[in-house]
mmCIF file of C-alpha atoms in Angstrom:
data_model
loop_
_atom_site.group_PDB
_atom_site.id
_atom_site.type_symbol
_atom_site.label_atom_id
_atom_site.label_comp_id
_atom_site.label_asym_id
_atom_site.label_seq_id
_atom_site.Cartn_x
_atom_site.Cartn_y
_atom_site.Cartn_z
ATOM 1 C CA UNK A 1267 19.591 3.223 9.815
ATOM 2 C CA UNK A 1268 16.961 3.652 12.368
ATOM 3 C CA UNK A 1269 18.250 6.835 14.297
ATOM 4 C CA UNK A 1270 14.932 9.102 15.519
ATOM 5 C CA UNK A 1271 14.510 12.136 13.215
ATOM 6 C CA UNK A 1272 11.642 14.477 13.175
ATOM 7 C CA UNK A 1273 8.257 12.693 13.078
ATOM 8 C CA UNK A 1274 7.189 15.622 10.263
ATOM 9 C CA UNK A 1275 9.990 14.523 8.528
ATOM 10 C CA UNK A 1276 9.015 11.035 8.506
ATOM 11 C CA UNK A 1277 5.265 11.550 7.584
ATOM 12 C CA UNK A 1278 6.454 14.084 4.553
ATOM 13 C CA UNK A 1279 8.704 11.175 3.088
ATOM 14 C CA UNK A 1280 6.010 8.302 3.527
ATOM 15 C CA UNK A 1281 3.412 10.625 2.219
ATOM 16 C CA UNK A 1282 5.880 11.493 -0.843
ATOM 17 C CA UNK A 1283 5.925 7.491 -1.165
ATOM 18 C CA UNK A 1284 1.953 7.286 -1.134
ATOM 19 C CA UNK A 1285 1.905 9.790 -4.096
ATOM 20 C CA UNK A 1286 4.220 7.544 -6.075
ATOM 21 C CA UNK A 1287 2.215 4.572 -5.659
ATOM 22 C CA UNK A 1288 -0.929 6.170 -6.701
ATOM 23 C CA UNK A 1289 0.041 7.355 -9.564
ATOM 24 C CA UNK A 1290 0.944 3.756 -9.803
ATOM 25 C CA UNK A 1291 -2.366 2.671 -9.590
ATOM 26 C CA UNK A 1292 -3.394 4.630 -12.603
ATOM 27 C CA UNK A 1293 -0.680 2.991 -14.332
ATOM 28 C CA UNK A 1294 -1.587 -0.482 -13.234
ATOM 29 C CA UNK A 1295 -5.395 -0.067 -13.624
ATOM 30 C CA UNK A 1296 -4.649 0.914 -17.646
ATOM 31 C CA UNK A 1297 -2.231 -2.645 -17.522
ATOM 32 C CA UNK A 1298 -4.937 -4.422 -15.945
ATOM 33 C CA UNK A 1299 -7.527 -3.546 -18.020
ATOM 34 C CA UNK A 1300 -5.261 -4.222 -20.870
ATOM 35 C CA UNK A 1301 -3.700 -7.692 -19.927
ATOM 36 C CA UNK A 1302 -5.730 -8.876 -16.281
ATOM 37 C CA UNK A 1303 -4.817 -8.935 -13.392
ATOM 38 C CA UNK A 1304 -1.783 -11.745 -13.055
ATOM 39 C CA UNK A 1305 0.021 -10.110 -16.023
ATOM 40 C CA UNK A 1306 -0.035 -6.491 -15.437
ATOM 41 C CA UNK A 1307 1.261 -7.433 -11.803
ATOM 42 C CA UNK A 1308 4.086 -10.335 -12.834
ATOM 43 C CA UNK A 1309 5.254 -7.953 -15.290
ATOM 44 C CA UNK A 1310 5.291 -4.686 -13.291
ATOM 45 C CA UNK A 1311 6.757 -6.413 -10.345
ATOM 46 C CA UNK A 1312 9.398 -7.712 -12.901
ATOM 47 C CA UNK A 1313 10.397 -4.289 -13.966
ATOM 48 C CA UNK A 1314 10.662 -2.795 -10.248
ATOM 49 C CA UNK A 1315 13.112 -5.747 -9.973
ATOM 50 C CA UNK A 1316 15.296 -4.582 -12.093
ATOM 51 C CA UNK A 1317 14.984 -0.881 -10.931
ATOM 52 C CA UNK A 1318 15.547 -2.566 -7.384
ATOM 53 C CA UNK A 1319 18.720 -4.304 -8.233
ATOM 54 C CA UNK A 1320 20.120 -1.539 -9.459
ATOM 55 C CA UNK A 1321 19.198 0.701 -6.333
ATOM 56 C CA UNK A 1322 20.485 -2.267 -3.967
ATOM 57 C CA UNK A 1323 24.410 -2.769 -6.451
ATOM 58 C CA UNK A 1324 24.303 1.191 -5.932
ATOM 59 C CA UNK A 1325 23.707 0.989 -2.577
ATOM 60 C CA UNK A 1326 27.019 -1.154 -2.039
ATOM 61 C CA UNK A 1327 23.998 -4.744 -2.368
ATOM 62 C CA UNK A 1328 24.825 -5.615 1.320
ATOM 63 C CA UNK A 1329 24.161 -9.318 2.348
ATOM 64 C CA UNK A 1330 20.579 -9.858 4.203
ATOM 65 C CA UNK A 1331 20.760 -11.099 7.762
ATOM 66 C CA UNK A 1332 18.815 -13.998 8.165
ATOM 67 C CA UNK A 1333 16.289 -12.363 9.818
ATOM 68 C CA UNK A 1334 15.849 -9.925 7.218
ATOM 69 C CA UNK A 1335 15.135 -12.605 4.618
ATOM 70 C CA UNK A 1336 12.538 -14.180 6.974
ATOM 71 C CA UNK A 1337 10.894 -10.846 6.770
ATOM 72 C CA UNK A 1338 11.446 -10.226 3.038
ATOM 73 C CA UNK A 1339 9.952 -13.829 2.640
ATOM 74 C CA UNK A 1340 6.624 -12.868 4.608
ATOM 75 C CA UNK A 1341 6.165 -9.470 3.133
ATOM 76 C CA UNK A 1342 6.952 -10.540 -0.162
ATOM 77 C CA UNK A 1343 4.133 -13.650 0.400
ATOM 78 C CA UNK A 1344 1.248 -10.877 1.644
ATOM 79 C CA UNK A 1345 1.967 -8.300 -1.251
ATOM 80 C CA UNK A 1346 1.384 -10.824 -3.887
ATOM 81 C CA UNK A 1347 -2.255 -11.656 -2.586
ATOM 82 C CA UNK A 1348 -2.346 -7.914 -1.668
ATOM 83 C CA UNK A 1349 -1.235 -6.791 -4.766
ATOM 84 C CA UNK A 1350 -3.584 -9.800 -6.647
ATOM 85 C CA UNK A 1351 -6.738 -8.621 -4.663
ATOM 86 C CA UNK A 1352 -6.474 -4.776 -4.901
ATOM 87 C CA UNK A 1353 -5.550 -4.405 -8.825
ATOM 88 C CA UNK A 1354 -8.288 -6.871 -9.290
ATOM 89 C CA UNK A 1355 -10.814 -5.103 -7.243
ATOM 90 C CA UNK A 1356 -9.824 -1.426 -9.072
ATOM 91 C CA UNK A 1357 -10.479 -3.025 -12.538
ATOM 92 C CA UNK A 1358 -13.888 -3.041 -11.415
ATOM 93 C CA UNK A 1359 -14.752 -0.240 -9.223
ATOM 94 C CA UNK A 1360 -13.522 3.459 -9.727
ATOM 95 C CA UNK A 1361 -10.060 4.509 -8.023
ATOM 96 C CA UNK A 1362 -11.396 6.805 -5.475
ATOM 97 C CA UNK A 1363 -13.789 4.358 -4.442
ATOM 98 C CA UNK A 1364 -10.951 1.743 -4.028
ATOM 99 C CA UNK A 1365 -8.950 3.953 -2.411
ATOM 100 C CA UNK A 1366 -11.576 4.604 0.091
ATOM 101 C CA UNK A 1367 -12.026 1.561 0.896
ATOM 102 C CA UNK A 1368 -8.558 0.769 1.326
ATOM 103 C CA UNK A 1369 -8.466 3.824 4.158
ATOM 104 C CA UNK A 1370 -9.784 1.139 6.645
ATOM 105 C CA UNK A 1371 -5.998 -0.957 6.504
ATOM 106 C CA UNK A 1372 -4.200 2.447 8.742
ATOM 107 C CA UNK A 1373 -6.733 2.108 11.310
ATOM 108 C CA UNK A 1374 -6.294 -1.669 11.560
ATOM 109 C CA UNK A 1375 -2.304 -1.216 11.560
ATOM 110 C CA UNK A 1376 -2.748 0.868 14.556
ATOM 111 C CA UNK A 1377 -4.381 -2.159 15.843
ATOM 112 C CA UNK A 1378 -2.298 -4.883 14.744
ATOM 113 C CA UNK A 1379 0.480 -2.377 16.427
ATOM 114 C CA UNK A 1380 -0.575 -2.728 19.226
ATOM 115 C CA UNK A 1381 -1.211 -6.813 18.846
ATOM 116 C CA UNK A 1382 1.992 -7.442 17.373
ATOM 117 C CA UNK A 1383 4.603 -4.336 18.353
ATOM 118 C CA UNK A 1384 3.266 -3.333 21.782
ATOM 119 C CA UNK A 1385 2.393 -0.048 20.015
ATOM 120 C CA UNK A 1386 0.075 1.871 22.894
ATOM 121 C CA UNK A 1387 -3.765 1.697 21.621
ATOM 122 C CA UNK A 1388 -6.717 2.236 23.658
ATOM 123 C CA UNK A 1389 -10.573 3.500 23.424
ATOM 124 C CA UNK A 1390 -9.627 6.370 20.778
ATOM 125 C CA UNK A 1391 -9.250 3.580 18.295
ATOM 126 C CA UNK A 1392 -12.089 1.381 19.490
ATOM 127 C CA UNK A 1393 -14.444 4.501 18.996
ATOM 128 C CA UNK A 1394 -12.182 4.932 15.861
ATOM 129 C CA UNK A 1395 -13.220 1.230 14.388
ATOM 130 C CA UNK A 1396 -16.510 1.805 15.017
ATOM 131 C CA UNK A 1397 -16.786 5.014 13.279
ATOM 132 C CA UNK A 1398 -14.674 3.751 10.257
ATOM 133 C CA UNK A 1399 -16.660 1.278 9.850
ATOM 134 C CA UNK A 1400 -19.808 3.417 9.499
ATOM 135 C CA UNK A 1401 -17.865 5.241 6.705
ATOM 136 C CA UNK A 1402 -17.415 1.917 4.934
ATOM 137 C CA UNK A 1403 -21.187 1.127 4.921
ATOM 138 C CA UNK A 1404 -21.960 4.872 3.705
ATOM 139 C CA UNK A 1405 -19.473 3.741 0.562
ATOM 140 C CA UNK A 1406 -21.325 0.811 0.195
ATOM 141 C CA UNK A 1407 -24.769 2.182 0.361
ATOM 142 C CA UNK A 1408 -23.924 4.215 -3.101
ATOM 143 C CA UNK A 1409 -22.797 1.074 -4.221
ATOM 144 C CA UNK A 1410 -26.120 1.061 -6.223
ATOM 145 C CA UNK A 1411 -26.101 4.530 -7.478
ATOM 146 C CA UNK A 1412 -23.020 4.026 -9.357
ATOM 147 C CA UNK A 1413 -24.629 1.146 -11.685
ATOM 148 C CA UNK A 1414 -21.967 -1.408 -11.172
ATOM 149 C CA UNK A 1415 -23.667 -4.141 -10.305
ATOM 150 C CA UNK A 1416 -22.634 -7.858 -9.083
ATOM 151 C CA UNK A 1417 -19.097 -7.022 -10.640
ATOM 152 C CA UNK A 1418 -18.950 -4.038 -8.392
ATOM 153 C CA UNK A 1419 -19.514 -5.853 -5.094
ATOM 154 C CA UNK A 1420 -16.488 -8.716 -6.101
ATOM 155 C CA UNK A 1421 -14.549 -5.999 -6.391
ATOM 156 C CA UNK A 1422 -15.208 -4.116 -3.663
ATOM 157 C CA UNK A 1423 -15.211 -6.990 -1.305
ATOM 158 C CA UNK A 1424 -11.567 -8.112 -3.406
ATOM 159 C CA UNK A 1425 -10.298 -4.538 -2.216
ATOM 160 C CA UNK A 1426 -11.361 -4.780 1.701
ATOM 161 C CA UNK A 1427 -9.773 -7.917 1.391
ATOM 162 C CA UNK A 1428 -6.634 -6.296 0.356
ATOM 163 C CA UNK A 1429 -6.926 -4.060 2.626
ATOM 164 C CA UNK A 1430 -6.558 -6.646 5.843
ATOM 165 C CA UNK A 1431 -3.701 -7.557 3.948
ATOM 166 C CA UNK A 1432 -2.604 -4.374 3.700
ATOM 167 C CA UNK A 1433 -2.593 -3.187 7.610
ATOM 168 C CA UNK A 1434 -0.711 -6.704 8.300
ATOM 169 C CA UNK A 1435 1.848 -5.677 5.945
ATOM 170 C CA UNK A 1436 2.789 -2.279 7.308
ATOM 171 C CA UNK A 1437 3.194 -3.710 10.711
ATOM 172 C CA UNK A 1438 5.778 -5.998 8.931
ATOM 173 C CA UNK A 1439 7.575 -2.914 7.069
ATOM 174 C CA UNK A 1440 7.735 -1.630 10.137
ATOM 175 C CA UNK A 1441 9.766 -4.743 11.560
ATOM 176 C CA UNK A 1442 11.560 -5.161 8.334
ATOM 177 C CA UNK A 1443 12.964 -1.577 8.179
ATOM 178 C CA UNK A 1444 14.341 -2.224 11.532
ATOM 179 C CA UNK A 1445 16.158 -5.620 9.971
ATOM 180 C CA UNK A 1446 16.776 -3.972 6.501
ATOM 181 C CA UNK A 1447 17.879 -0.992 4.608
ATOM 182 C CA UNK A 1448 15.351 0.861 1.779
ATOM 183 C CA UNK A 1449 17.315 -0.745 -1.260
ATOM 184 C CA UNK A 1450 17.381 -4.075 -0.339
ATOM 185 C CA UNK A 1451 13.869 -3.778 1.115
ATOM 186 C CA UNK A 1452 12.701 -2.366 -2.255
ATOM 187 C CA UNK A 1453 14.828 -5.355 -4.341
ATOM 188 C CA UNK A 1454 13.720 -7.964 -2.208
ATOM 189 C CA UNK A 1455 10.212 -7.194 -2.109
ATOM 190 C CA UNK A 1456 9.820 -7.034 -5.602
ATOM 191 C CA UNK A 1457 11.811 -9.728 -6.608
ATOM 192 C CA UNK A 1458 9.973 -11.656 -4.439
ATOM 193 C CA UNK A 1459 6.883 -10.917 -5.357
ATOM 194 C CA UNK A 1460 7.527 -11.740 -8.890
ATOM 195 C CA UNK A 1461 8.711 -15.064 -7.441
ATOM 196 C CA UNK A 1462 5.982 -16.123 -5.829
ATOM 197 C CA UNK A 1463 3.632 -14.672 -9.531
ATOM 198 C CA UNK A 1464 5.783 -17.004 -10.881
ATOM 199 C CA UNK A 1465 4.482 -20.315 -9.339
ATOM 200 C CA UNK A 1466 1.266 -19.800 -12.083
ATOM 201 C CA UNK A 1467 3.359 -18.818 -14.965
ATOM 202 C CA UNK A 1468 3.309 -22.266 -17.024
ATOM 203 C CA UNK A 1469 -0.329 -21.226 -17.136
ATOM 204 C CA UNK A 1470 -1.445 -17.562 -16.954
ATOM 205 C CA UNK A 1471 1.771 -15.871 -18.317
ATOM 206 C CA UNK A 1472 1.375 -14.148 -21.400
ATOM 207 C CA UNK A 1473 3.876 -11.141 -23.477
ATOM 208 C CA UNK A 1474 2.322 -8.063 -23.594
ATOM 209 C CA UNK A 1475 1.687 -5.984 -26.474
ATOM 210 C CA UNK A 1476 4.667 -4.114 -27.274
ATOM 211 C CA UNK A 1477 2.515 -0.635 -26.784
ATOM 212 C CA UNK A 1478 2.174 -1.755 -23.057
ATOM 213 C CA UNK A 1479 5.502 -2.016 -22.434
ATOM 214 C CA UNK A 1480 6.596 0.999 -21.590
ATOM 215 C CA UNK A 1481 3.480 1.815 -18.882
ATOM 216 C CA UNK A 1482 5.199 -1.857 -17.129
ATOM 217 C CA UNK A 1483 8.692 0.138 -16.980
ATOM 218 C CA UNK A 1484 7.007 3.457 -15.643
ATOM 219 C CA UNK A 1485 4.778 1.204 -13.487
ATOM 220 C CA UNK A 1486 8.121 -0.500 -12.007
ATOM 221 C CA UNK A 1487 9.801 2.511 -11.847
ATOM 222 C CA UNK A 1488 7.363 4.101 -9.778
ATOM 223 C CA UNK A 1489 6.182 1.037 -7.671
ATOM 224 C CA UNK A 1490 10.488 0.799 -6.538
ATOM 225 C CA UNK A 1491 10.778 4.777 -5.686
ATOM 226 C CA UNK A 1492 7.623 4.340 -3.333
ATOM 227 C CA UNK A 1493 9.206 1.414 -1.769
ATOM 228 C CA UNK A 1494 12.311 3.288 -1.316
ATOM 229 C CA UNK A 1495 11.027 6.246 0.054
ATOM 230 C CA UNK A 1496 8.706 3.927 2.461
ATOM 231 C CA UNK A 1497 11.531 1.863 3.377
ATOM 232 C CA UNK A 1498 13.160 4.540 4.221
ATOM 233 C CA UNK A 1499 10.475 6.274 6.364
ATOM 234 C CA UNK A 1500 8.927 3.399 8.275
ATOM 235 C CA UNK A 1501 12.793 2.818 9.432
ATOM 236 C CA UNK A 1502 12.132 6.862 11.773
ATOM 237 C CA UNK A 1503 8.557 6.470 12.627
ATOM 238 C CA UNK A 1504 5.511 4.812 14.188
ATOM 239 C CA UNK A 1505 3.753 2.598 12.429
ATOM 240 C CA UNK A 1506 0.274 3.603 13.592
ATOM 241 C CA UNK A 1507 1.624 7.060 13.146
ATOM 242 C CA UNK A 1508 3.305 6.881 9.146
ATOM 243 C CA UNK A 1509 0.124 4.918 8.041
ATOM 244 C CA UNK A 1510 -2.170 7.601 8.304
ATOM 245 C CA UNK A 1511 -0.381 9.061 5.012
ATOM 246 C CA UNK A 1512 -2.346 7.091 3.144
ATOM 247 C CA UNK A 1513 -4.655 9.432 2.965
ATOM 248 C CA UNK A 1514 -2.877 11.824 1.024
ATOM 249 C CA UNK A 1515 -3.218 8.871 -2.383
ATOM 250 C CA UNK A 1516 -7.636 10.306 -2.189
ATOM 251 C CA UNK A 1517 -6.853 13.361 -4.304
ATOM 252 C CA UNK A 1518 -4.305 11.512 -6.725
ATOM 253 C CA UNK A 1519 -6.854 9.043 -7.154
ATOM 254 C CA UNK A 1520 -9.804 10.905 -7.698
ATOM 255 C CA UNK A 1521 -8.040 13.474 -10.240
ATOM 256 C CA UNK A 1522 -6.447 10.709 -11.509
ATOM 257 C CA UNK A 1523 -9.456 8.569 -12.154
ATOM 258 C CA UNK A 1524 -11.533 11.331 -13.505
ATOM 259 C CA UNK A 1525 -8.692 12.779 -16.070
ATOM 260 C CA UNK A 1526 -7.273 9.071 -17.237
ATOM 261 C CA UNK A 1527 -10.634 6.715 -17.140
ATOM 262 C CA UNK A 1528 -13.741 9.682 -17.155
ATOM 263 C CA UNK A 1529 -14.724 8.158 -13.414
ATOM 264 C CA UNK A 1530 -17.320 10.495 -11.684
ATOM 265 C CA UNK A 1531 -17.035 11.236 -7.985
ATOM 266 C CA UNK A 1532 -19.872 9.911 -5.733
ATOM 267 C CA UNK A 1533 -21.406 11.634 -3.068
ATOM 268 C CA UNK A 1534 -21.352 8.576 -1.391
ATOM 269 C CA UNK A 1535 -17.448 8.189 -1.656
ATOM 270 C CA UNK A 1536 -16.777 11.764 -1.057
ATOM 271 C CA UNK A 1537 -19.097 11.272 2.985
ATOM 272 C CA UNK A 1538 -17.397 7.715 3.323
ATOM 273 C CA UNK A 1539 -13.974 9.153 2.891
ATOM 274 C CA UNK A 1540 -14.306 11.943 5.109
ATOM 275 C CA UNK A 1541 -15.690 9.774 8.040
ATOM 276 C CA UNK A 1542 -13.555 7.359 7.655
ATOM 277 C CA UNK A 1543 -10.168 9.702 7.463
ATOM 278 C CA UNK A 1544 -11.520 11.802 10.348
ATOM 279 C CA UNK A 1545 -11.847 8.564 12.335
ATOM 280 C CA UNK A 1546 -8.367 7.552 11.715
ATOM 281 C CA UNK A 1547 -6.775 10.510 12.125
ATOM 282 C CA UNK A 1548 -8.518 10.628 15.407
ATOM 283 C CA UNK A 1549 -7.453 7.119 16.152
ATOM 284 C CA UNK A 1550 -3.853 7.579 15.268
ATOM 285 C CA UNK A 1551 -3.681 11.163 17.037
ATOM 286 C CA UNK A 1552 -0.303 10.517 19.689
ATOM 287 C CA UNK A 1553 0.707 13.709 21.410
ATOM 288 C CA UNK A 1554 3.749 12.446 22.789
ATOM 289 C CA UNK A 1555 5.215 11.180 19.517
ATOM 290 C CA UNK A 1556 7.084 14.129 18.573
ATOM 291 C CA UNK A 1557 8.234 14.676 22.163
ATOM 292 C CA UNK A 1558 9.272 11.189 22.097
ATOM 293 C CA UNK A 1559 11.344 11.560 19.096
ATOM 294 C CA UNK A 1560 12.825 14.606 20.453
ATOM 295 C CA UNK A 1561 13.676 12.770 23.655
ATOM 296 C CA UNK A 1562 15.307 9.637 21.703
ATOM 297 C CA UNK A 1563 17.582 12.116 19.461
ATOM 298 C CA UNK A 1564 18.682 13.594 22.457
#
């Protein structure tokens, strides 16, 4: 499951992921508009269940070690307040914006790599932080320009939030793929998800429209191939390494935002996004990964 392959290889699949999930977003930011926050997610999450269980039975639905479950259990409890804060935060600030913001979690997944995985790190990413960091504030600072007000900041500060959660939970895909195959990684961590959405359903559950229902299936649909293809690459590469491909989802979500909600593209976002990419990608720059892969294939 976990045999070395071609770093490129790795990075193309993971990116392939990111591009699924983005176009995601747009799905999800529509749904949350439409229904909040707690809906849109318990009922997308619902329908990538059922797209996951059907990947996992095809997939021969072999039994989770019990390790794997721990993991599925602690991934499955940081996407739902990942999932919560992010799609709560994009209802109220544009998608590229969001997704800027959210560039900050690769950067602190190469740390938490190197915390929690004994991933190599050293003053690249220090200088790295610092610069990021710098982006962020340039983001914020057109904060103002962009007329969004006190709503604005919630959700800006709900979607740095999510993106903490977000760099913890890549250093757990990375254990997990080594615990779990894509299918049941994608079932699980949906179905648990939804589980955990559940706990405030006797309150905050309501049936959507039936016009919504079939941007929840396409939604679902989506959110399981990403996990899939995620799975799939975390379980041949880095972590540190894979999570700069989150920087391909800036064009989907600009375009995306633009074409589907009429968002405008600040200057502001546009400078923040480039510093803070360019200080990843410098952070997460490893020569010796792809000799490394080439050395454990051999």
């Amino acid at each position: 499951m976990n045999r070395p392959l071609s770093p490129a290889l790795a990075f193309a699949v993971a990116a392939a992921g990111i591009g699924l999930f983005s176009i995601m977003d747009a799905f999800m930011k529509s749904l949350t508009l439409a229904l909040g926050v707690y809906n849109a997610l318990i009922w997308r999450t619902g329908a990538s269940t059922a797209f996951g269980l059907a990947g996992w039975i095809a997939g021969g639905a072999p039994r989770p070690s019990r390790r794997g479950m721990r993991l599925h259990m602690v991934r499955g409890a940081i996407t739902a307040a990942m999932a919560l804060l992010f799609f709560w935060g994009l209802a109220r600030i544009p998608m590229a914006q969001a997704i800027t913001l959210a560039y900050i979690a690769p950067l602190l997944a190469l740390l938490f790599g190197a915390l929690f995985l004994q991933e190599r790190v050293g003053r690249r990413v220090i200088a790295a932080s610092v610069a990021a960091f710098a982006g962020v504030l340039v983001v914020l600072a057109g904060q103002s320009s962009l007329a969004l007000g006190r709503q604005g900041m919630e959700g800006t500060i709900a979607v740095l939030a999510s993106a903490l959660l977000y760099a913890v939970n890549l250093v757990v895909a990375r254990v997990q793929s080594q615990a779990a195959g894509p299918s049941e990684i994608a079932f699980f961590q949906s179905a648990l998800v939804t589980l955990f959405l559940a706990l405030g359903a006797p309150w905050l559950l309501a049936v959507p429209e039936a016009g919504q229902w079939w941007k929840i299936a396409v939604g679902g649909l989506l959110a399981t191939s990403s996990l899939f293809l995620l799975g799939w690459a975390y379980a041949h590469g880095e972590a540190g390494y894979l999570a700069t491909s989150e920087y391909t989802s800036f064009l989907y979500a600009a375009t995306l935002g633009y074409i589907v909600f009429g968002e405008q593209l600040s200057l502001h976002t546009l400078a923040g996004a480039a510093i803070i990419v360019a200080a990843c990608l410098y952070g997460a720059r490893r020569r010796d990964i792809a000799q490394a892969a080439i050395e454990g294939a051999a």
